[in-house]
Amino acid sequence: MTQKLLASGLDKVTLQQVYTQILRSRRLDERLGLLQRTGKTSFNVSGQGQEIGQAAMAMAFEPEKDYFLPYYRDMTAFMFWGATPKEILLDSFGRAAGPSSHGMQMPNHYGSKKLHAVSQASTVSSQFPLATGVAYGAVLDQSDRLTLVTTGEGSTAEGEFHEALNFAGVAQLPVIFVIENNGYAISTPDKEEFAAHSLADRGAGYGMPGIDVDGLDFTATYLAFKEAVTRARAGEGPTLVNLNVIRLLDHTSDDNQRIYRSEAELKALQAKDPLKTLTAQVIAEGIFTEAEIATLEQQLKKEINLATDQAEAAPAPDLSVLGQQVFAPVEKETGIYG
Amino acid sequence: MAKIDYLEALHQALDEELGRDQRLTIFGEDVGGVKGGVFNVTQGLAEKYGDRRVFNMPLGEAEIGGLAIGLGTTGHPAVAEFQFADYILPATNQIISEAARMRYRSQGDWTVPVVFRAPYGGGVGGGFYHSQSTEKVFVGQPGLRVVTPSTVRDAKGLLKSAIRCQDPVLFYEHKRLYHSIKAEIDPNEEILTPIDKAAILRSGTDLTVMSYGVTLQYVLQAADELTQQGLHTEVVDIRSLYPLDKATIIAAAKKTGKVLLVNEDNQQGGVLSEISAVINEGALFDLDAPIQRLAGPDSPAMPYAKNLEQAFLVQADAVKQAMLDLAEF
């Protein structure tokens, strides 16, 4: 049974903002899929089914000071960290003004200096060792800022995942490790990915709490992260969170899950769409009325249409950047680069 | 003025930079505590600067590399020590996919001002996995500087510059130079070696020899001996293995028209191959002889058995002979 939204301790206005942002991310996700299918962009990774878990996770942090090392399915979390639809669309169109990479990387490689979201590679789990470095920086600065790092469950088979957790446990770093577990690594089901009963069990092996969280339940997820965040902020070390979510769509726009997931499984999946559950809760708890949601939908459509037009019209990167920012510029006075 | 060795020069560089920049950290396997690394380069630094800034790491090279990169992205310069250059390979993904790409892929939003130290080279009875030259794995990665000091002065100056450089720098130290070369270094002099420049160590007009590492010492020794016989050698210390200092290399090749390239690594597919290409592009019509390469054999790594190890290594007399042969060409 999904917990009540108001049981999260968040007030009605905040929950209205949360629901609006989740709905915005779903509609934006749909738009990004459409842009790819019509050939306007080359690629997209959908996060549909993971938005509620990501939103609840992000709400437990303080994005104005905490660092985030996201993975490619984290659009909703990145938006809760402060990214706008226009910024995400700029990245998808490969525009110079895209905050993640200024047109250098594929879409969905979220990052932003302004938002403390560290640039990511496509090499899964390689952000985990980086996250420990970012967290160690907070220790050096004697700051209570936290580091959040995410990946999919398939990526936990990478050695870098384990090396990072091992050191974070040894050094008791202020970092929260999150596995967004949607059950599939592209087409490979989790029973072929790991033999552990739950990936949360891995935490104990590295001397940190490992917790299993229902990522389709906003309040349960938010409260679990709140606890982990409180512990880390108090200097009590890292936590591993196995955030159980679902992947409603294909792995990416280059995948077709109908060839490896049965008709029955896909049908059951749609019935579990957490946005439907959330919308029913929002109405039942009097956070928004149906009419208000309908109005909201209209507003979001306009907003995303405008953002799409603006991003598409924005300039592509100048060809000169091919040779720029390879190495640091030389300081003439010292002869040292930097 | 006291003479110090190559290892002490490295130690002084780290000590001075830790004192200068309070954000700097140094870590790796056995680097902290009282041991200060298996070669003792960091001995005493944990005690002096605290174990928050100089510390041990678990045996996981990807984590050692990634910790440094994460620190660097958030404005904390770091020096990560890999115990042997042979053990850097598990960190290759971190060094190439993350460190070398970070600035470019974010167009300068995120940078990685870190140094990866790696003791390399053979002749120490280290067998396959304590003797290798791994530089050719990492050269040719835009965004990643690969440098190596081959003199005592550069051991200090190049390491200090690498720490101050805003680029990731893979810093190779030849193990057999640690205690075999000494020089007078004024402890009060701030030495900062240009990180992207080759150095002319001897000026000559008869032939040009370019090298780095222990083999450079053989070149210098032979050049000095050959001077007695009236042969004057231009000796180039490559120093920056990537990117190469093309201008210095081409000018030195043109100057004598005869070029010998020497390193300890295998002959094919390495740093010497790229230097040769640079000379071909920039100085071909000034050459009086084919570019010569003297290097290790193209077999995987240095064997343990003494006779095999010595046969694998480029020896001082072979360097001198190659120089004589080229001079007479």
XYZ file of C-alpha atoms in Angstrom, chain A residues 67 98-102 104-105 111-114 116-134 136-142 145 160 163-168 170 173 321-330 334-338, chain B residues 22-25 51-53 55-71 73-74 76 90 93-94 97-98 100 102-111 141-145 160-161 164-168 192-197 242-243:
126
model
C 26.727 17.606 -5.382
C 23.357 22.986 -23.484
C 24.633 22.937 -19.897
C 25.692 19.293 -19.781
C 28.322 19.334 -22.512
C 27.641 22.211 -24.936
C 29.884 17.500 -27.089
C 28.120 14.473 -25.618
C 25.718 17.764 -15.835
C 25.899 21.433 -14.944
C 28.597 23.431 -13.241
C 26.008 25.919 -12.039
C 26.798 21.151 -8.936
C 25.958 18.211 -11.169
C 29.281 16.751 -12.297
C 29.787 15.883 -15.977
C 29.299 12.191 -16.717
C 30.832 9.673 -19.111
C 28.926 6.814 -20.755
C 31.188 4.245 -19.105
C 28.735 2.989 -16.487
C 29.763 3.220 -12.829
C 32.884 5.241 -13.584
C 31.138 8.111 -11.754
C 31.266 6.136 -8.492
C 34.987 6.629 -7.774
C 34.573 10.280 -8.789
C 31.754 10.668 -6.284
C 34.050 9.555 -3.476
C 36.511 12.264 -4.525
C 33.800 14.898 -4.559
C 36.297 13.723 0.164
C 36.512 17.347 -0.966
C 33.679 18.189 1.421
C 35.630 16.517 4.238
C 38.712 18.594 3.359
C 36.618 21.765 3.272
C 34.977 20.809 6.580
C 27.640 19.217 1.864
C 34.499 0.607 -10.007
C 36.042 -0.057 -5.251
C 34.173 3.174 -4.571
C 31.896 1.682 -1.922
C 34.855 0.004 -0.268
C 36.771 3.258 0.152
C 33.679 5.250 1.139
C 36.704 2.877 5.071
C 32.508 9.607 3.454
C 35.473 24.095 -30.439
C 36.878 20.896 -31.974
C 40.319 22.156 -31.024
C 39.420 24.011 -27.868
C 39.482 22.968 -24.211
C 41.698 19.994 -24.916
C 44.335 21.308 -22.544
C 44.342 24.241 -20.154
C 45.471 27.567 -21.609
C 49.065 28.462 -20.770
C 54.598 31.306 -15.200
C 54.743 29.049 -18.227
C 52.428 26.721 -16.347
C 49.190 25.570 -17.823
C 46.266 26.715 -15.823
C 46.471 23.666 1.721
C 43.957 22.016 -0.620
C 46.473 19.506 -1.970
C 46.204 15.837 -1.003
C 46.596 11.905 7.600
C 43.668 13.754 6.092
C 45.977 15.138 3.385
C 46.934 8.882 3.356
C 46.787 5.225 2.450
C 44.330 3.843 -0.062
C 42.904 0.343 -0.324
C 44.278 -1.746 -3.198
C 41.978 -0.556 -5.941
C 43.623 1.502 -8.638
C 40.392 2.643 -10.293
C 39.334 4.106 -6.954
C 42.743 5.729 -6.433
C 42.447 7.391 -9.835
C 38.771 8.249 -9.461
C 39.226 9.740 -6.006
C 41.795 12.126 -7.462
C 39.561 13.033 -10.395
C 36.548 13.684 -8.166
C 38.673 15.880 -5.911
C 36.608 18.493 -10.394
C 35.650 20.314 -7.218
C 41.019 20.156 -4.876
C 43.004 -1.123 -13.677
C 39.157 3.752 -17.620
C 39.290 6.466 -14.981
C 37.405 8.010 -19.979
C 37.148 10.516 -17.144
C 41.445 12.949 -20.195
C 36.567 15.941 -18.640
C 37.667 19.401 -19.780
C 36.857 18.796 -23.428
C 33.533 17.062 -22.922
C 32.299 19.909 -20.727
C 34.074 22.615 -22.755
C 36.000 23.770 -19.721
C 33.171 23.703 -17.185
C 34.872 20.881 -15.292
C 38.621 20.335 -15.043
C 45.088 10.705 -25.482
C 44.284 14.382 -26.029
C 43.539 15.962 -22.674
C 46.063 13.835 -20.787
C 49.647 15.029 -20.376
C 55.909 20.927 -8.977
C 54.701 22.163 -12.363
C 50.135 23.323 -10.476
C 48.975 22.402 -13.972
C 45.211 22.434 -14.481
C 45.405 19.371 -16.724
C 45.577 15.757 -15.600
C 59.264 25.044 -12.011
C 60.084 23.097 -15.166
C 57.971 23.907 -18.230
C 55.626 20.965 -18.516
C 55.339 20.825 -22.305
C 58.915 21.470 -23.415
C 52.519 13.654 -24.894
C 51.880 16.120 -26.326
